[in-house]
Amino acid sequence: MKHFSLDLTNEGVALTAYLLDSSAEMPNANVRPAILIFPGGAYRVCSDREAEPIALAFLAEGYHAFVLRYSLNENAAFPRPLNDAEEAIERIREHSEEWGIDPDRVAACGFSAGGHLAAALGAMGRLRPNALILGYPCILESMGGILPAPIPDVSKAVDGRTPPTFLFHTYSDTLVPVGNSLAFASALERAKVPFEMHVFQNGVHGLSLAKASTSGGSKAMADADAAKWFGLGAAWLNNVFGDFPADREGSWDVEVEQFGVDVPLGVLWKNAECKRLVLERLPVLQESPQLDDAMGVPLRMVVEFGGGLLTNEQLDALDQALRTVPVKANKERRSEQS
Amino acid sequence: MKHFSLDLTNEGVALTAYLLDSSAEMPNANVRPAILIFPGGAYRVCSDREAEPIALAFLAEGYHAFVLRYSLNENAAFPRPLNDAEEAIERIREHSEEWGIDPDRVAACGFSAGGHLAAALGAMGRLRPNALILGYPCILESMGGILPAPIPDVSKAVDGRTPPTFLFHTYSDTLVPVGNSLAFASALERAKVPFEMHVFQNGVHGLSLAKASTSGGSKAMADADAAKWFGLGAAWLNNVFGDFPADREGSWDVEVEQFGVDVPLGVLWKNAECKRLVLERLPVLQESPQLDDAMGVPLRMVVEFGGGLLTNEQLDALDQALRTVPVKANKERRSEQS
Amino acid sequence: MKHFSLDLTNEGVALTAYLLDSSAEMPNANVRPAILIFPGGAYRVCSDREAEPIALAFLAEGYHAFVLRYSLNENAAFPRPLNDAEEAIERIREHSEEWGIDPDRVAACGFSAGGHLAAALGAMGRLRPNALILGYPCILESMGGILPAPIPDVSKAVDGRTPPTFLFHTYSDTLVPVGNSLAFASALERAKVPFEMHVFQNGVHGLSLAKASTSGGSKAMADADAAKWFGLGAAWLNNVFGDFPADREGSWDVEVEQFGVDVPLGVLWKNAECKRLVLERLPVLQESPQLDDAMGVPLRMVVEFGGGLLTNEQLDALDQALRTVPVKANKERRSEQS
Amino acid sequence: MKHFSLDLTNEGVALTAYLLDSSAEMPNANVRPAILIFPGGAYRVCSDREAEPIALAFLAEGYHAFVLRYSLNENAAFPRPLNDAEEAIERIREHSEEWGIDPDRVAACGFSAGGHLAAALGAMGRLRPNALILGYPCILESMGGILPAPIPDVSKAVDGRTPPTFLFHTYSDTLVPVGNSLAFASALERAKVPFEMHVFQNGVHGLSLAKASTSGGSKAMADADAAKWFGLGAAWLNNVFGDFPADREGSWDVEVEQFGVDVPLGVLWKNAECKRLVLERLPVLQESPQLDDAMGVPLRMVVEFGGGLLTNEQLDALDQALRTVPVKANKERRSEQS
C-alpha cells in the first residue's frame, strides 16, 4: 500500500491517499475503481469516525481510497468546499494512470455535511464523480441553520449529468431529518437518475459504519440493522461499476520471468517449446485424466504428486532445459494473439 | 494509518505493519487487537493474493494488521520459518504500547503453507498467538512431499497451550486435501482446545478471500459460497477476543480542548460550572422533554433548533463565559472518579 | 399445522389460514404474531406468486399467516376491497385466543395492488393492523388508470393511527413507479409514523420474493440484490413486534406428565421431593462440576454418562419412586410463584 | 398447501406431509425437490422443536417437506427405525408424480438421534436419499450408551453410494461430542463422497434452527452464530440439487384459458393470429422502443399506458376478436416445437 497526503489549493485542505499494491499475481486488479470520501461534521470539523474507517471498508473491497479534509468554519461558505471537491476529483483523474485508477470509475461518498458536499459535487460540480454514496446527508437549504454558512438545496440542482446514487438514512435521525434524503431521491426520480435508497427505522445521526469499532464507545452508535448499509452499498457500487474481471478458465495465465519446473504446468503448456520438452520426458501426462487439475500446479509438484515420475537428476535436467526457452512478455503475447 | 516494514533477523524476512490511526473521537479503539498474517505459497513464495488483501479485510474490522514474509526455499527447513514467526510475535508484543495493541489479543492467520506455519506457531511456538485462523492449511507430514523441505505434522504437536482455532477448507481442494484440517480439528478436540471449522464442498486450493478482487482473474478463484469464510472467521474472532466496547449511553463523553457553544451539550453537562452557566441563560432546557436527545448536539445547534433561543449576542456572551471554564483532561477526570 | 379457508361476506372473498402447531416444548410460542397477506394483480387477479410463498416465508419466521383473496374486477371499486380487508382483520382478532394469536401483533402485507389495499387498511381502515409491509405498492390516484376502478391516493389518508410501515420498491419498476413509495414515505414522515424503506436500483415489477422458486421461471423475476428485502423486512417486523421470548436460563422449565428417570435433571431439580430422591441415591451429583451442564439431560443419560452410576435395578427403583411424586401443572406452579 | 399424515407399517410410525400448491403462474415449480425430516430425541421422543419448524424452513425455500415420526423406545432397536426411514423414502418416491416431487431430489435431514437415522439411511439404507443434512448427529457406537438400544457406528458403513452430505455441529456440545461429526466427515473423505461441514465453536446440544422462535424460551437455544447453519445448508442443497429454473427471458410464456386484452402482450405475441389482430388495430406498437418492456404487461394496460391508444369501444372489439382465437395447451405447443 502507498499512503500519503497532498495539500490542495485552499488553506488547510488536504487529500489523503490509500493506494493498494498491484501484483503480478493479480493482473485483473492493476487498474482499480476509486472512492473519494468526505467526512461529516457540520462543516465545522471532519470527523475521524467517517474518514479512515470508511476508507478501509472500501479498500477491503478492492477500491483505492481517498479522504478529503475540505474547507470548514469561516471557509465553509459555498462554493469553496465544492471547489475543494472538484480539485480532489481532478487530481485523482490526472494521476489515474500513475496510481492505477480507472478515471471513469471514481465514486464520491459523504456523510451528513460531507454528504451535502458529495451531493453538490454530483449535482452541481464542474467535474462529476461516476457514482454517489450519501450517508444521512444534509440536502435542504433549511439545514444551513445549524451550519456555519448557508448551503444550497442540492436536490434542486439535480440534473441529467448527476451520477447513479446510493442513499442511506435513519428515520430516527433527529438532527438531519430523513426528509433530506427523500427530497434528493424524488429529485433523482424526476431527472431519471437511477438510485438506491435504504432508510432504516432505528438509529441516531452520525452512525458511520454503525459498528462497535467505529462507535467511539457509544451504545447508540453501534446498530446491527443499520450496519447493513455498507454491504448494500458495496453491492450496489459493484453493480454500477462492474466487479473485477474473474472470467479466466484456470489460473495459469501469468507472466513469469523464466520458465522452469517451479512454474505452473499451465504456463508451460501455453508455450509450444516448453510443452514439447515436458511431454518428451513425461509422456504419461498426455493421457492423464487429471491433466486439467494439474494446470495450476508447479511442474515439480506434479512430478512429486505423481509418485516421483522423475528422479531428482531428471528433474534438474528438465529444469535446465526449460530455463533456456525464451520468455515472451505478456504484452508481446497479446499483440501476437490479436 | 501508519504503514512500514521491519527487517527481522533471518535474511530476506520482513514484517510489514498496517497500523490504524487512533483518534480522540474513538477512545474505545486506542488499544486494538492485532492479526499477524502468513501468506501461502508452498514455502517457495509468499503469495501477494494472501497478503495485503487479507490485511485489509481485518483492518476494516478494526484490527491492526501485519504481514510476515518468512524464510523460503533453501531456508524453509524447520524450525527456521517458525523462528521467524516467533520473532514477529515478539516484536508485536514488545511494541504493543507504542503501536496501540493489546498484547493478549494477537491472532495468527495463515494459508496453505502459511497455515502450516501459523499452526506450528500455535501448537509448538516458544511464544504463542492468542488465536489461530487457518485457511486450507498444510498440516500433515505427507505435505512435505510438495514442499522444499520436510515439515513436522503439527496436529501431533497440539497441546493445551494451543489457542482457540478457526479452520476453513474446501472438500474439492485437490492440492492440500481436507484431511489436513480434519486431522488438526481432531487433535484440538482431543486437547480440549475450542475450535470452529468450516468445510465448503466446492472450491479449488488457494482461494484467499474467494472474491473477484483477489481472484487474479481466474473464475475458479471467486466463489460466493466459500467467500463466506471471512465473515464467519471475523465473527468468531470477535467472539474470542470480545468486540470493541460500545456500552456508553450517549456519545458526549469526549475530551475537548476548550468549552464553548460548539461543544456538545452532554460534554457541558458533565462539568458543573458549564451546566450552571447554560441553565442560567437557558432555563427552558431544564424541563425540555428532548433534553436527552440534545446531549450529543453542539449547544449552538440546540439554540438554533429551538427556534433561536438566544440572540447572536447572547450566544457569543455565553460562548465567552464557557471558554473561561478550565478543562480537566480525561485522565484527571478519571482519576477523580475512581 | 392447521390449514383451512373461510368464506367472508362478499362473494368470492376467502381468507386462507396457515396456523403453526403449538407444543409443550415451545411454551414461548403458544401465542404468536400473525401476518395477513394481500397478493397483487391489478385488482384483477390475486397472484399465486405473492400468496402462499409469502405466507411460508413468514411461517418460517414463526408467524401464523393468512392470505386474503379480496374483491376484484367489477367488484374492485372502493371501499369494497377495503371492507374485505377489515373483515379479515376482525376475524383474525376475534379468533385470536382460539388460534394462538396476539391480537396486538397482526401485520398486513401487500404487493402492488395488494400493497394499495394494505396501505388503505393501515391509513383508512375502520380496524387497523399493527404494522404494514408494502411491496412495490400502488399508492397514487394515477395508478387507477391501469386498474378496473379508480383508487384513492392512500398517501393522503395517512394519519397518526397508521401503524409503523416497511416499504420496498425498485427504481427500475416501470409499471408502478417508485414515486408511489416515495409519496407514502413522505406522508409517514409528516405524520410522524415510524417507517423503514428499501429501494433497490434494479428489478422489474412483481418480484415477490425475487427468488428462483417464486420467479415463475422468468430470469428477470429472480434478483439476488432485491431478494434481500425479505430478510430486512423480517428483521424490521421482529424489532417492531419484539422477538419470541428466549431469556430463560437453561432449558428444563417444561411441563411433564409424570416424573421419572427419562425426565431432564433440571425438571426434577425444580421439585423438592424429586431432588431429594435423586440426591439420596446419587450424592455424587451434589459436588459435580458438570451439574449445570447436566440440567437439560434426562437423568437416565446422566447416570450413563457418569459411567453407570447406578445399576439397572437401582435405576428402575429410582424411576418407580419418582413416578409417585405428584406433578403440579405449570399454571399451578406459576400461581404459587407469583 | 396440502397437509396430511400417513400411517406407516410399524406401530405408531407416521409420515406427515406438507405439499406446496402448484400454480399456472409458477410452471417452473410444478415438480419440486423434497426433504424428509427425522427429529431428534434420543430415540425416546421425536422433538417438536426439530419437526414442523424445520419443515417450514425448507418449505420457504420451495421444497415439499415430510416429517417422519419413527420407532422409539422399546421399538428403537436397529434396524426397525431404519426400516421406517426406508419405507418413508419409498412412499415419497412412489407418490412422486402425484405429489409433484422429483424422485431423484429427495434429501434426508436429521438431528441428534434423528441425525443418526438419516446417516444410517444414507450409508446403509436399502433405498438411499439423494442428499443428507445432519445436525449434531449421533454417529458413533458409544452414543448407544445414552439411547434405549445399541446403535451401529454409521461412519463405518459409509460407502460410495452414500449421497453428498452437509454436517453441522457445535464444539461446545457436551451431550453428543463433535467427534461424532468429525468421524463421519473422515469416513466421507475416505469414500470420496463430497461433503460440507460447519462446526461452530459455541452452542449447546439440540439447537434446532437456533432462533428465538424455536428456542422453547431457553436463552442457550437461540444463537445468532450457530443459526447461520440453515442458510449455509440451504445454499449447499441448492448447489447439489440445482435451483429452480429461472432462465426464461421475459415472463409471458404462460398458459392461458382464453386470449383477450387482459392477457400479457407477450402471450399474445406468441400466437401468430393474436399478434396479427393486435398489430392491425395498434400498428404503432410495431416500432415502439418500449415493446420489449411491455411484453409482460396485459394489453389493456399497454393501451392505457400509451395514453389511451384505443377507445373503450375499440378495446372491447379487440377483446372480442382475441377471445375467438383458439388456445393451444402448452403440452400441444411444446410437442409442436420439438
Coordinates of N, CA, C and O in Angstrom, one line a residue, chain D residues 197-296:
Chain D
M197 N -19.2 -29.2 5.9 CA -19.3 -29.3 7.3 C -19.0 -28.0 8.0 O -18.0 -27.3 7.7
H198 N -19.9 -27.6 8.9 CA -19.8 -26.4 9.7 C -19.8 -26.7 11.2 O -20.9 -27.1 11.7
V199 N -18.7 -26.5 11.8 CA -18.6 -26.7 13.3 C -18.5 -25.3 13.9 O -17.5 -24.6 13.6
F200 N -19.5 -24.9 14.6 CA -19.5 -23.6 15.3 C -18.9 -23.8 16.7 O -19.1 -24.9 17.3
Q201 N -18.1 -22.9 17.2 CA -17.5 -23.1 18.4 C -18.5 -23.1 19.6 O -18.4 -24.0 20.5
N202 N -19.4 -22.2 19.6 CA -20.4 -22.1 20.7 C -21.7 -22.7 20.4 O -22.1 -22.7 19.2
G203 N -22.4 -23.1 21.4 CA -23.8 -23.6 21.2 C -24.0 -24.9 21.9 O -23.2 -25.8 21.7
V204 N -25.1 -25.1 22.6 CA -25.4 -26.3 23.3 C -26.0 -27.4 22.4 O -26.3 -27.1 21.2
H205 N -26.2 -28.6 22.9 CA -26.8 -29.6 22.1 C -28.3 -29.3 21.9 O -29.0 -28.8 22.8
G206 N -28.8 -29.6 20.7 CA -30.3 -29.5 20.4 C -30.7 -28.2 19.9 O -31.9 -27.8 20.2
L207 N -29.9 -27.4 19.2 CA -30.2 -26.1 18.8 C -31.4 -25.9 17.8 O -31.9 -24.8 17.7
S208 N -31.8 -27.0 17.1 CA -32.8 -26.8 16.0 C -32.3 -25.7 15.1 O -31.2 -25.6 14.7
L209 N -33.2 -24.7 14.9 CA -32.7 -23.6 14.0 C -32.0 -22.5 14.8 O -31.5 -21.5 14.2
A210 N -31.8 -22.7 16.1 CA -31.1 -21.7 16.9 C -31.7 -20.3 16.9 O -31.0 -19.4 17.2
K211 N -33.0 -20.3 16.6 CA -33.7 -19.0 16.7 C -34.6 -18.9 17.9 O -35.0 -19.9 18.5
A212 N -34.9 -17.7 18.3 CA -35.8 -17.5 19.4 C -37.1 -18.3 19.2 O -37.6 -18.9 20.2
S213 N -37.6 -18.3 18.0 CA -38.9 -18.9 17.8 C -38.9 -20.4 18.0 O -39.9 -21.1 18.2
T214 N -37.7 -21.0 17.9 CA -37.6 -22.5 18.1 C -36.8 -22.8 19.4 O -36.4 -23.9 19.6
S215 N -36.6 -21.8 20.2 CA -35.7 -22.0 21.4 C -36.5 -22.6 22.6 O -35.9 -23.1 23.5
G216 N -37.8 -22.6 22.5 CA -38.6 -23.1 23.6 C -38.5 -22.1 24.8 O -38.9 -22.4 25.9
G217 N -37.9 -21.0 24.5 CA -37.8 -19.9 25.6 C -36.4 -19.9 26.3 O -36.1 -19.0 27.1
S218 N -35.6 -20.9 26.0 CA -34.3 -21.0 26.6 C -33.3 -20.2 25.9 O -33.1 -20.2 24.7
K219 N -32.6 -19.4 26.7 CA -31.6 -18.4 26.2 C -30.5 -19.2 25.4 O -30.1 -18.8 24.3
A220 N -30.1 -20.3 25.9 CA -29.0 -21.1 25.3 C -29.4 -21.6 23.9 O -28.5 -22.0 23.1
M221 N -30.7 -21.7 23.7 CA -31.2 -22.3 22.4 C -31.3 -21.3 21.3 O -31.7 -21.7 20.2
A222 N -31.0 -20.1 21.5 CA -31.0 -19.1 20.4 C -29.6 -18.5 20.3 O -29.1 -18.0 21.3
D223 N -29.0 -18.7 19.2 CA -27.6 -18.3 19.0 C -27.4 -17.8 17.6 O -27.5 -18.6 16.6
A224 N -27.1 -16.5 17.5 CA -27.1 -15.9 16.1 C -26.0 -16.5 15.3 O -26.2 -16.6 14.0
D225 N -24.9 -16.9 15.9 CA -23.8 -17.5 15.0 C -24.2 -18.9 14.5 O -24.2 -19.1 13.3
A226 N -24.6 -19.8 15.4 CA -24.9 -21.1 15.0 C -26.2 -21.1 14.1 O -26.3 -22.0 13.2
A227 N -27.0 -20.1 14.2 CA -28.2 -20.0 13.4 C -27.9 -19.9 11.9 O -28.7 -20.1 11.1
K228 N -26.6 -19.5 11.6 CA -26.2 -19.4 10.2 C -26.3 -20.8 9.5 O -26.2 -20.9 8.3
W229 N -26.3 -21.9 10.3 CA -26.2 -23.2 9.6 C -27.3 -23.3 8.6 O -27.1 -24.0 7.6
F230 N -28.5 -22.8 8.9 CA -29.6 -23.1 7.9 C -29.4 -22.5 6.6 O -29.5 -23.1 5.5
G231 N -28.9 -21.2 6.6 CA -28.7 -20.6 5.3 C -27.6 -21.3 4.5 O -27.6 -21.4 3.3
L232 N -26.5 -21.7 5.3 CA -25.4 -22.4 4.7 C -25.9 -23.8 4.1 O -25.6 -24.2 3.0
G233 N -26.8 -24.4 4.9 CA -27.3 -25.7 4.4 C -28.2 -25.6 3.2 O -28.2 -26.4 2.3
A234 N -29.1 -24.6 3.2 CA -30.0 -24.4 2.1 C -29.2 -24.0 0.8 O -29.6 -24.5 -0.3
A235 N -28.2 -23.2 1.0 CA -27.3 -22.9 -0.2 C -26.6 -24.1 -0.7 O -26.5 -24.3 -1.9
W236 N -26.1 -24.9 0.2 CA -25.5 -26.2 -0.2 C -26.4 -27.1 -0.9 O -26.1 -27.6 -2.0
L237 N -27.6 -27.3 -0.4 CA -28.6 -28.2 -1.0 C -29.0 -27.7 -2.4 O -29.2 -28.5 -3.3
N238 N -29.1 -26.4 -2.5 CA -29.4 -25.8 -3.7 C -28.4 -26.0 -4.8 O -28.6 -26.2 -6.0
N239 N -27.1 -26.0 -4.3 CA -26.0 -26.3 -5.3 C -26.0 -27.8 -5.7 O -25.8 -28.1 -6.8
V240 N -26.3 -28.7 -4.7 CA -26.3 -30.1 -5.0 C -27.5 -30.5 -5.9 O -27.3 -31.2 -6.9
F241 N -28.7 -29.9 -5.6 CA -29.9 -30.3 -6.4 C -30.1 -29.4 -7.6 O -30.8 -29.7 -8.5
G242 N -29.5 -28.2 -7.6 CA -29.8 -27.2 -8.7 C -31.0 -26.4 -8.3 O -31.9 -27.0 -7.7
D243 N -31.0 -25.1 -8.5 CA -32.1 -24.3 -8.2 C -33.2 -24.4 -9.1 O -33.1 -25.1 -10.1
F244 N -34.4 -23.9 -8.8 CA -35.5 -23.9 -9.7 C -35.1 -23.1 -11.0 O -34.4 -22.1 -11.0
P245 N -35.5 -23.6 -12.2 CA -35.1 -23.0 -13.4 C -35.7 -21.5 -13.5 O -36.8 -21.3 -13.1
A246 N -34.9 -20.6 -13.8 CA -35.3 -19.2 -14.0 C -34.5 -18.6 -15.1 O -33.7 -17.6 -14.8
D247 N -34.6 -19.1 -16.2 CA -33.8 -18.7 -17.3 C -34.6 -18.2 -18.5 O -34.0 -17.8 -19.6
R248 N -35.9 -18.1 -18.3 CA -36.7 -17.6 -19.4 C -36.5 -16.1 -19.5 O -36.6 -15.4 -18.5
E249 N -36.3 -15.6 -20.7 CA -36.3 -14.1 -20.9 C -37.8 -13.7 -20.9 O -38.6 -14.3 -21.5
G250 N -38.1 -12.7 -20.2 CA -39.5 -12.2 -20.1 C -40.3 -13.1 -19.2 O -39.8 -14.1 -18.7
S251 N -41.5 -12.8 -19.0 CA -42.3 -13.6 -18.1 C -43.7 -14.0 -18.7 O -44.7 -14.1 -18.0
W252 N -43.8 -14.1 -20.0 CA -45.1 -14.2 -20.6 C -45.4 -15.6 -21.2 O -46.4 -15.8 -21.8
D253 N -44.5 -16.5 -20.9 CA -44.7 -17.8 -21.5 C -45.6 -18.7 -20.6 O -45.2 -19.7 -20.1
V254 N -46.8 -18.2 -20.4 CA -47.7 -18.8 -19.5 C -49.0 -19.3 -20.3 O -49.4 -18.8 -21.3
E255 N -49.5 -20.4 -19.7 CA -50.7 -20.9 -20.3 C -51.9 -20.1 -19.9 O -52.0 -19.7 -18.8
V256 N -52.8 -19.8 -20.9 CA -54.0 -19.0 -20.5 C -55.2 -19.8 -21.0 O -55.1 -20.6 -21.9
E257 N -56.3 -19.6 -20.3 CA -57.5 -20.3 -20.7 C -58.1 -19.7 -22.0 O -58.7 -20.4 -22.8
Q258 N -58.0 -18.4 -22.1 CA -58.6 -17.7 -23.2 C -57.8 -16.5 -23.5 O -57.3 -15.8 -22.6
F259 N -57.6 -16.1 -24.8 CA -56.9 -14.9 -25.1 C -57.9 -13.7 -24.9 O -59.1 -13.9 -24.6
G260 N -57.3 -12.5 -24.9 CA -58.2 -11.3 -24.6 C -57.2 -10.1 -24.3 O -56.0 -10.3 -24.2
V261 N -57.8 -9.0 -24.0 CA -57.0 -7.8 -23.7 C -56.4 -7.8 -22.3 O -55.6 -6.9 -22.0
D262 N -56.8 -8.7 -21.4 CA -56.3 -8.7 -20.1 C -55.1 -9.7 -20.0 O -54.7 -10.1 -18.9
V263 N -54.7 -10.2 -21.1 CA -53.6 -11.2 -21.2 C -52.3 -10.4 -21.5 O -52.4 -9.4 -22.3
P264 N -51.2 -10.8 -20.9 CA -49.9 -10.1 -21.2 C -49.7 -10.1 -22.7 O -49.9 -11.1 -23.4
L265 N -49.1 -9.0 -23.2 CA -48.8 -8.8 -24.6 C -47.9 -9.9 -25.1 O -48.1 -10.4 -26.2
G266 N -47.0 -10.3 -24.3 CA -46.0 -11.4 -24.7 C -46.7 -12.7 -25.0 O -46.3 -13.4 -26.0
V267 N -47.8 -13.0 -24.3 CA -48.5 -14.2 -24.6 C -49.2 -14.1 -25.9 O -49.3 -15.0 -26.7
L268 N -49.8 -12.9 -26.2 CA -50.5 -12.7 -27.5 C -49.5 -12.8 -28.6 O -49.8 -13.3 -29.7
W269 N -48.3 -12.3 -28.3 CA -47.2 -12.2 -29.4 C -46.8 -13.6 -29.8 O -46.3 -13.8 -31.0
K270 N -47.0 -14.6 -28.9 CA -46.5 -15.9 -29.3 C -47.5 -16.7 -30.2 O -47.2 -17.7 -30.7
N271 N -48.7 -16.1 -30.3 CA -49.7 -16.7 -31.2 C -49.8 -15.8 -32.4 O -50.2 -14.6 -32.3
A272 N -49.6 -16.4 -33.6 CA -49.5 -15.5 -34.8 C -50.8 -14.8 -35.1 O -50.8 -13.6 -35.5
E273 N -51.9 -15.4 -34.9 CA -53.2 -14.8 -35.1 C -53.5 -13.6 -34.2 O -53.9 -12.6 -34.6
C274 N -53.2 -13.9 -32.9 CA -53.4 -12.8 -31.9 C -52.5 -11.6 -32.3 O -52.9 -10.4 -32.3
K275 N -51.2 -11.9 -32.6 CA -50.3 -10.8 -33.0 C -50.8 -10.0 -34.1 O -50.8 -8.8 -34.1
R276 N -51.4 -10.7 -35.1 CA -51.9 -10.0 -36.3 C -53.1 -9.1 -35.9 O -53.1 -7.9 -36.3
L277 N -54.0 -9.7 -35.1 CA -55.1 -8.9 -34.7 C -54.7 -7.6 -33.9 O -55.3 -6.5 -34.1
V278 N -53.7 -7.7 -33.1 CA -53.3 -6.6 -32.3 C -52.6 -5.5 -33.2 O -53.0 -4.3 -33.1
L279 N -51.7 -6.0 -34.0 CA -51.0 -5.0 -34.9 C -51.9 -4.3 -35.9 O -51.7 -3.2 -36.2
E280 N -53.0 -5.0 -36.3 CA -54.0 -4.4 -37.2 C -54.6 -3.2 -36.6 O -54.7 -2.1 -37.2
R281 N -54.9 -3.3 -35.2 CA -55.5 -2.1 -34.5 C -54.5 -1.2 -34.0 O -54.8 0.0 -33.7
L282 N -53.3 -1.7 -33.7 CA -52.3 -0.9 -33.0 C -50.9 -0.9 -33.7 O -49.9 -1.4 -33.2
P283 N -50.9 -0.4 -35.0 CA -49.7 -0.5 -35.8 C -48.5 0.2 -35.1 O -47.4 -0.1 -35.3
V284 N -48.9 1.2 -34.2 CA -47.9 1.9 -33.5 C -46.9 1.1 -32.7 O -45.8 1.4 -32.4
L285 N -47.4 -0.1 -32.2 CA -46.6 -1.0 -31.4 C -45.4 -1.5 -32.2 O -44.3 -1.7 -31.6
Q286 N -45.6 -1.7 -33.4 CA -44.5 -2.3 -34.2 C -43.2 -1.6 -34.0 O -42.1 -2.2 -33.9
E287 N -43.2 -0.2 -34.0 CA -41.9 0.5 -33.9 C -41.6 1.0 -32.5 O -40.6 1.6 -32.3
S288 N -42.5 0.6 -31.5 CA -42.3 1.2 -30.2 C -40.9 0.7 -29.6 O -40.6 -0.5 -29.6
P289 N -40.1 1.7 -29.1 CA -38.9 1.2 -28.5 C -39.1 0.5 -27.1 O -38.2 -0.1 -26.6
Q290 N -40.3 0.6 -26.6 CA -40.6 0.0 -25.3 C -41.3 -1.3 -25.5 O -41.9 -1.8 -24.5
L291 N -41.4 -1.8 -26.7 CA -42.2 -3.0 -26.9 C -41.7 -4.2 -26.0 O -42.5 -4.9 -25.5
D292 N -40.4 -4.3 -25.9 CA -39.9 -5.4 -25.0 C -40.4 -5.3 -23.6 O -40.8 -6.3 -23.0
D293 N -40.3 -4.1 -23.0 CA -40.7 -3.9 -21.7 C -42.2 -4.2 -21.5 O -42.7 -4.6 -20.4
A294 N -43.0 -4.0 -22.6 CA -44.4 -4.1 -22.5 C -44.9 -5.6 -22.5 O -46.0 -5.9 -22.3
M295 N -44.0 -6.5 -22.9 CA -44.3 -7.9 -23.1 C -45.0 -8.6 -21.9 O -45.9 -9.4 -22.0
G296 N -44.6 -8.2 -20.7 CA -45.1 -8.8 -19.5 C -46.4 -8.1 -19.0 O -47.0 -8.5 -18.0

